[in-house]
Amino acid sequence: LNDALKMEKPQAGYEEQCFFYDMAEGVASVYNPDINVGLSINYDTKELPCFTEWKMMGKGQYALGLEPGNCTPEGRNVLRERGELVFLAPGEEKTQTITFKLSSK
């Protein structure tokens, strides 16, 4: 957990990790000072109450996922067992808005 919010250097043998956050506000940002580029994600936490940070800091497999969602990505069977699987009724529609802002200095 100490490194959850840090981008670590690529490492051999790194195992992917997921961190689940209960966000008070729907804002997540990441900034790379080496290239002076940042990304902010804004969304409504009432529409998308779950936020997942997915990290893979492996050599040759370096990736970060910032994922607002209506549930966690633990799999339908797990969510169904816990009573957390979200369903849409037949014919029901939902619209969520996610705003991405790219910045450079």
PDB file of N, CA, C and O in Angstrom, residues 45-78:
ATOM      1  N   THR A  45     -19.431  10.721  -8.953  1.00  0.00           N
ATOM      2  CA  THR A  45     -19.326   9.531  -8.103  1.00  0.00           C
ATOM      3  C   THR A  45     -20.691   8.916  -7.787  1.00  0.00           C
ATOM      4  O   THR A  45     -20.754   7.775  -7.343  1.00  0.00           O
ATOM      5  N   LYS A  46     -21.779   9.640  -8.023  1.00  0.00           N
ATOM      6  CA  LYS A  46     -23.111   9.036  -7.849  1.00  0.00           C
ATOM      7  C   LYS A  46     -23.389   8.072  -8.997  1.00  0.00           C
ATOM      8  O   LYS A  46     -24.030   7.039  -8.807  1.00  0.00           O
ATOM      9  N   GLU A  47     -22.920   8.413 -10.191  1.00  0.00           N
ATOM     10  CA  GLU A  47     -23.089   7.546 -11.354  1.00  0.00           C
ATOM     11  C   GLU A  47     -22.070   6.410 -11.360  1.00  0.00           C
ATOM     12  O   GLU A  47     -22.365   5.290 -11.762  1.00  0.00           O
ATOM     13  N   LEU A  48     -20.832   6.730 -10.973  1.00  0.00           N
ATOM     14  CA  LEU A  48     -19.718   5.780 -11.003  1.00  0.00           C
ATOM     15  C   LEU A  48     -19.054   5.771  -9.622  1.00  0.00           C
ATOM     16  O   LEU A  48     -18.051   6.454  -9.399  1.00  0.00           O
ATOM     17  N   PRO A  49     -19.608   5.016  -8.673  1.00  0.00           N
ATOM     18  CA  PRO A  49     -19.142   5.087  -7.289  1.00  0.00           C
ATOM     19  C   PRO A  49     -17.837   4.347  -6.986  1.00  0.00           C
ATOM     20  O   PRO A  49     -17.264   4.531  -5.919  1.00  0.00           O
ATOM     21  N   CYS A  50     -17.366   3.533  -7.904  1.00  0.00           N
ATOM     22  CA  CYS A  50     -16.156   2.740  -7.663  1.00  0.00           C
ATOM     23  C   CYS A  50     -14.995   3.284  -8.495  1.00  0.00           C
ATOM     24  O   CYS A  50     -15.164   3.628  -9.656  1.00  0.00           O
ATOM     25  N   PHE A  51     -13.827   3.337  -7.893  1.00  0.00           N
ATOM     26  CA  PHE A  51     -12.642   3.782  -8.626  1.00  0.00           C
ATOM     27  C   PHE A  51     -11.529   2.765  -8.415  1.00  0.00           C
ATOM     28  O   PHE A  51     -11.213   2.399  -7.279  1.00  0.00           O
ATOM     29  N   THR A  52     -10.951   2.315  -9.517  1.00  0.00           N
ATOM     30  CA  THR A  52      -9.884   1.321  -9.472  1.00  0.00           C
ATOM     31  C   THR A  52      -8.609   1.902 -10.081  1.00  0.00           C
ATOM     32  O   THR A  52      -8.645   2.519 -11.143  1.00  0.00           O
ATOM     33  N   GLU A  53      -7.512   1.699  -9.388  1.00  0.00           N
ATOM     34  CA  GLU A  53      -6.178   1.988  -9.933  1.00  0.00           C
ATOM     35  C   GLU A  53      -5.546   0.631 -10.227  1.00  0.00           C
ATOM     36  O   GLU A  53      -5.384  -0.192  -9.330  1.00  0.00           O
ATOM     37  N   TRP A  54      -5.249   0.381 -11.488  1.00  0.00           N
ATOM     38  CA  TRP A  54      -4.607  -0.860 -11.899  1.00  0.00           C
ATOM     39  C   TRP A  54      -3.173  -0.539 -12.289  1.00  0.00           C
ATOM     40  O   TRP A  54      -2.924   0.350 -13.104  1.00  0.00           O
ATOM     41  N   LYS A  55      -2.229  -1.251 -11.681  1.00  0.00           N
ATOM     42  CA  LYS A  55      -0.810  -0.993 -11.947  1.00  0.00           C
ATOM     43  C   LYS A  55      -0.099  -2.253 -12.409  1.00  0.00           C
ATOM     44  O   LYS A  55      -0.277  -3.313 -11.834  1.00  0.00           O
ATOM     45  N   MET A  56       0.719  -2.075 -13.418  1.00  0.00           N
ATOM     46  CA  MET A  56       1.640  -3.112 -13.851  1.00  0.00           C
ATOM     47  C   MET A  56       2.967  -2.416 -14.114  1.00  0.00           C
ATOM     48  O   MET A  56       3.131  -1.732 -15.125  1.00  0.00           O
ATOM     49  N   MET A  57       3.881  -2.533 -13.182  1.00  0.00           N
ATOM     50  CA  MET A  57       5.160  -1.840 -13.252  1.00  0.00           C
ATOM     51  C   MET A  57       6.275  -2.799 -13.683  1.00  0.00           C
ATOM     52  O   MET A  57       7.419  -2.678 -13.278  1.00  0.00           O
ATOM     53  N   GLY A  58       5.927  -3.767 -14.526  1.00  0.00           N
ATOM     54  CA  GLY A  58       6.892  -4.759 -14.977  1.00  0.00           C
ATOM     55  C   GLY A  58       7.723  -4.263 -16.148  1.00  0.00           C
ATOM     56  O   GLY A  58       7.273  -3.453 -16.955  1.00  0.00           O
ATOM     57  N   LYS A  59       8.942  -4.762 -16.238  1.00  0.00           N
ATOM     58  CA  LYS A  59       9.784  -4.441 -17.396  1.00  0.00           C
ATOM     59  C   LYS A  59       9.115  -4.980 -18.648  1.00  0.00           C
ATOM     60  O   LYS A  59       8.727  -6.135 -18.704  1.00  0.00           O
ATOM     61  N   GLY A  60       8.932  -4.103 -19.636  1.00  0.00           N
ATOM     62  CA  GLY A  60       8.294  -4.496 -20.880  1.00  0.00           C
ATOM     63  C   GLY A  60       6.778  -4.583 -20.798  1.00  0.00           C
ATOM     64  O   GLY A  60       6.124  -4.867 -21.783  1.00  0.00           O
ATOM     65  N   GLN A  61       6.216  -4.359 -19.626  1.00  0.00           N
ATOM     66  CA  GLN A  61       4.761  -4.426 -19.428  1.00  0.00           C
ATOM     67  C   GLN A  61       4.330  -3.303 -18.495  1.00  0.00           C
ATOM     68  O   GLN A  61       3.594  -3.507 -17.537  1.00  0.00           O
ATOM     69  N   TYR A  62       4.785  -2.109 -18.734  1.00  0.00           N
ATOM     70  CA  TYR A  62       4.587  -0.966 -17.837  1.00  0.00           C
ATOM     71  C   TYR A  62       3.280  -0.265 -18.189  1.00  0.00           C
ATOM     72  O   TYR A  62       3.127   0.262 -19.293  1.00  0.00           O
ATOM     73  N   ALA A  63       2.308  -0.284 -17.264  1.00  0.00           N
ATOM     74  CA  ALA A  63       1.005   0.308 -17.560  1.00  0.00           C
ATOM     75  C   ALA A  63       0.324   0.785 -16.281  1.00  0.00           C
ATOM     76  O   ALA A  63       0.591   0.285 -15.196  1.00  0.00           O
ATOM     77  N   LEU A  64      -0.569   1.753 -16.457  1.00  0.00           N
ATOM     78  CA  LEU A  64      -1.381   2.264 -15.365  1.00  0.00           C
ATOM     79  C   LEU A  64      -2.802   2.444 -15.875  1.00  0.00           C
ATOM     80  O   LEU A  64      -3.015   3.018 -16.942  1.00  0.00           O
ATOM     81  N   GLY A  65      -3.769   1.957 -15.134  1.00  0.00           N
ATOM     82  CA  GLY A  65      -5.174   2.154 -15.461  1.00  0.00           C
ATOM     83  C   GLY A  65      -5.855   2.929 -14.353  1.00  0.00           C
ATOM     84  O   GLY A  65      -5.705   2.587 -13.183  1.00  0.00           O
ATOM     85  N   LEU A  66      -6.554   3.991 -14.704  1.00  0.00           N
ATOM     86  CA  LEU A  66      -7.368   4.768 -13.768  1.00  0.00           C
ATOM     87  C   LEU A  66      -8.804   4.594 -14.232  1.00  0.00           C
ATOM     88  O   LEU A  66      -9.167   5.085 -15.304  1.00  0.00           O
ATOM     89  N   GLU A  67      -9.620   3.883 -13.446  1.00  0.00           N
ATOM     90  CA  GLU A  67     -10.889   3.386 -13.958  1.00  0.00           C
ATOM     91  C   GLU A  67     -12.071   3.706 -13.048  1.00  0.00           C
ATOM     92  O   GLU A  67     -12.319   2.988 -12.077  1.00  0.00           O
ATOM     93  N   PRO A  68     -12.823   4.762 -13.352  1.00  0.00           N
ATOM     94  CA  PRO A  68     -14.090   4.946 -12.645  1.00  0.00           C
ATOM     95  C   PRO A  68     -15.094   3.919 -13.165  1.00  0.00           C
ATOM     96  O   PRO A  68     -15.066   3.571 -14.346  1.00  0.00           O
ATOM     97  N   GLY A  69     -15.938   3.397 -12.277  1.00  0.00           N
ATOM     98  CA  GLY A  69     -16.900   2.400 -12.720  1.00  0.00           C
ATOM     99  C   GLY A  69     -18.112   2.312 -11.820  1.00  0.00           C
ATOM    100  O   GLY A  69     -18.131   2.863 -10.723  1.00  0.00           O
ATOM    101  N   ASN A  70     -19.107   1.570 -12.285  1.00  0.00           N
ATOM    102  CA  ASN A  70     -20.295   1.358 -11.467  1.00  0.00           C
ATOM    103  C   ASN A  70     -20.114   0.162 -10.533  1.00  0.00           C
ATOM    104  O   ASN A  70     -20.958  -0.125  -9.698  1.00  0.00           O
ATOM    105  N   CYS A  71     -18.987  -0.568 -10.690  1.00  0.00           N
ATOM    106  CA  CYS A  71     -18.623  -1.664  -9.800  1.00  0.00           C
ATOM    107  C   CYS A  71     -17.116  -1.891  -9.948  1.00  0.00           C
ATOM    108  O   CYS A  71     -16.477  -1.317 -10.814  1.00  0.00           O
ATOM    109  N   THR A  72     -16.562  -2.730  -9.099  1.00  0.00           N
ATOM    110  CA  THR A  72     -15.143  -3.055  -9.202  1.00  0.00           C
ATOM    111  C   THR A  72     -14.950  -4.125 -10.287  1.00  0.00           C
ATOM    112  O   THR A  72     -15.901  -4.844 -10.611  1.00  0.00           O
ATOM    113  N   PRO A  73     -13.755  -4.263 -10.838  1.00  0.00           N
ATOM    114  CA  PRO A  73     -13.526  -5.241 -11.906  1.00  0.00           C
ATOM    115  C   PRO A  73     -13.102  -6.616 -11.379  1.00  0.00           C
ATOM    116  O   PRO A  73     -12.239  -7.266 -11.942  1.00  0.00           O
ATOM    117  N   GLU A  74     -13.728  -7.054 -10.298  1.00  0.00           N
ATOM    118  CA  GLU A  74     -13.326  -8.319  -9.679  1.00  0.00           C
ATOM    119  C   GLU A  74     -13.965  -9.543 -10.316  1.00  0.00           C
ATOM    120  O   GLU A  74     -13.671 -10.662  -9.924  1.00  0.00           O
ATOM    121  N   GLY A  75     -14.862  -9.331 -11.264  1.00  0.00           N
ATOM    122  CA  GLY A  75     -15.518 -10.444 -11.930  1.00  0.00           C
ATOM    123  C   GLY A  75     -16.973 -10.557 -11.512  1.00  0.00           C
ATOM    124  O   GLY A  75     -17.328 -10.297 -10.364  1.00  0.00           O
ATOM    125  N   ARG A  76     -17.808 -10.936 -12.467  1.00  0.00           N
ATOM    126  CA  ARG A  76     -19.249 -10.986 -12.217  1.00  0.00           C
ATOM    127  C   ARG A  76     -19.621 -11.968 -11.119  1.00  0.00           C
ATOM    128  O   ARG A  76     -20.508 -11.694 -10.313  1.00  0.00           O
ATOM    129  N   ASN A  77     -18.958 -13.132 -11.074  1.00  0.00           N
ATOM    130  CA  ASN A  77     -19.307 -14.117 -10.047  1.00  0.00           C
ATOM    131  C   ASN A  77     -19.030 -13.586  -8.643  1.00  0.00           C
ATOM    132  O   ASN A  77     -19.838 -13.783  -7.729  1.00  0.00           O
ATOM    133  N   VAL A  78     -17.904 -12.933  -8.451  1.00  0.00           N
ATOM    134  CA  VAL A  78     -17.560 -12.362  -7.144  1.00  0.00           C
ATOM    135  C   VAL A  78     -18.578 -11.296  -6.753  1.00  0.00           C
ATOM    136  O   VAL A  78     -19.090 -11.279  -5.632  1.00  0.00           O
TER     137      VAL A  78
END
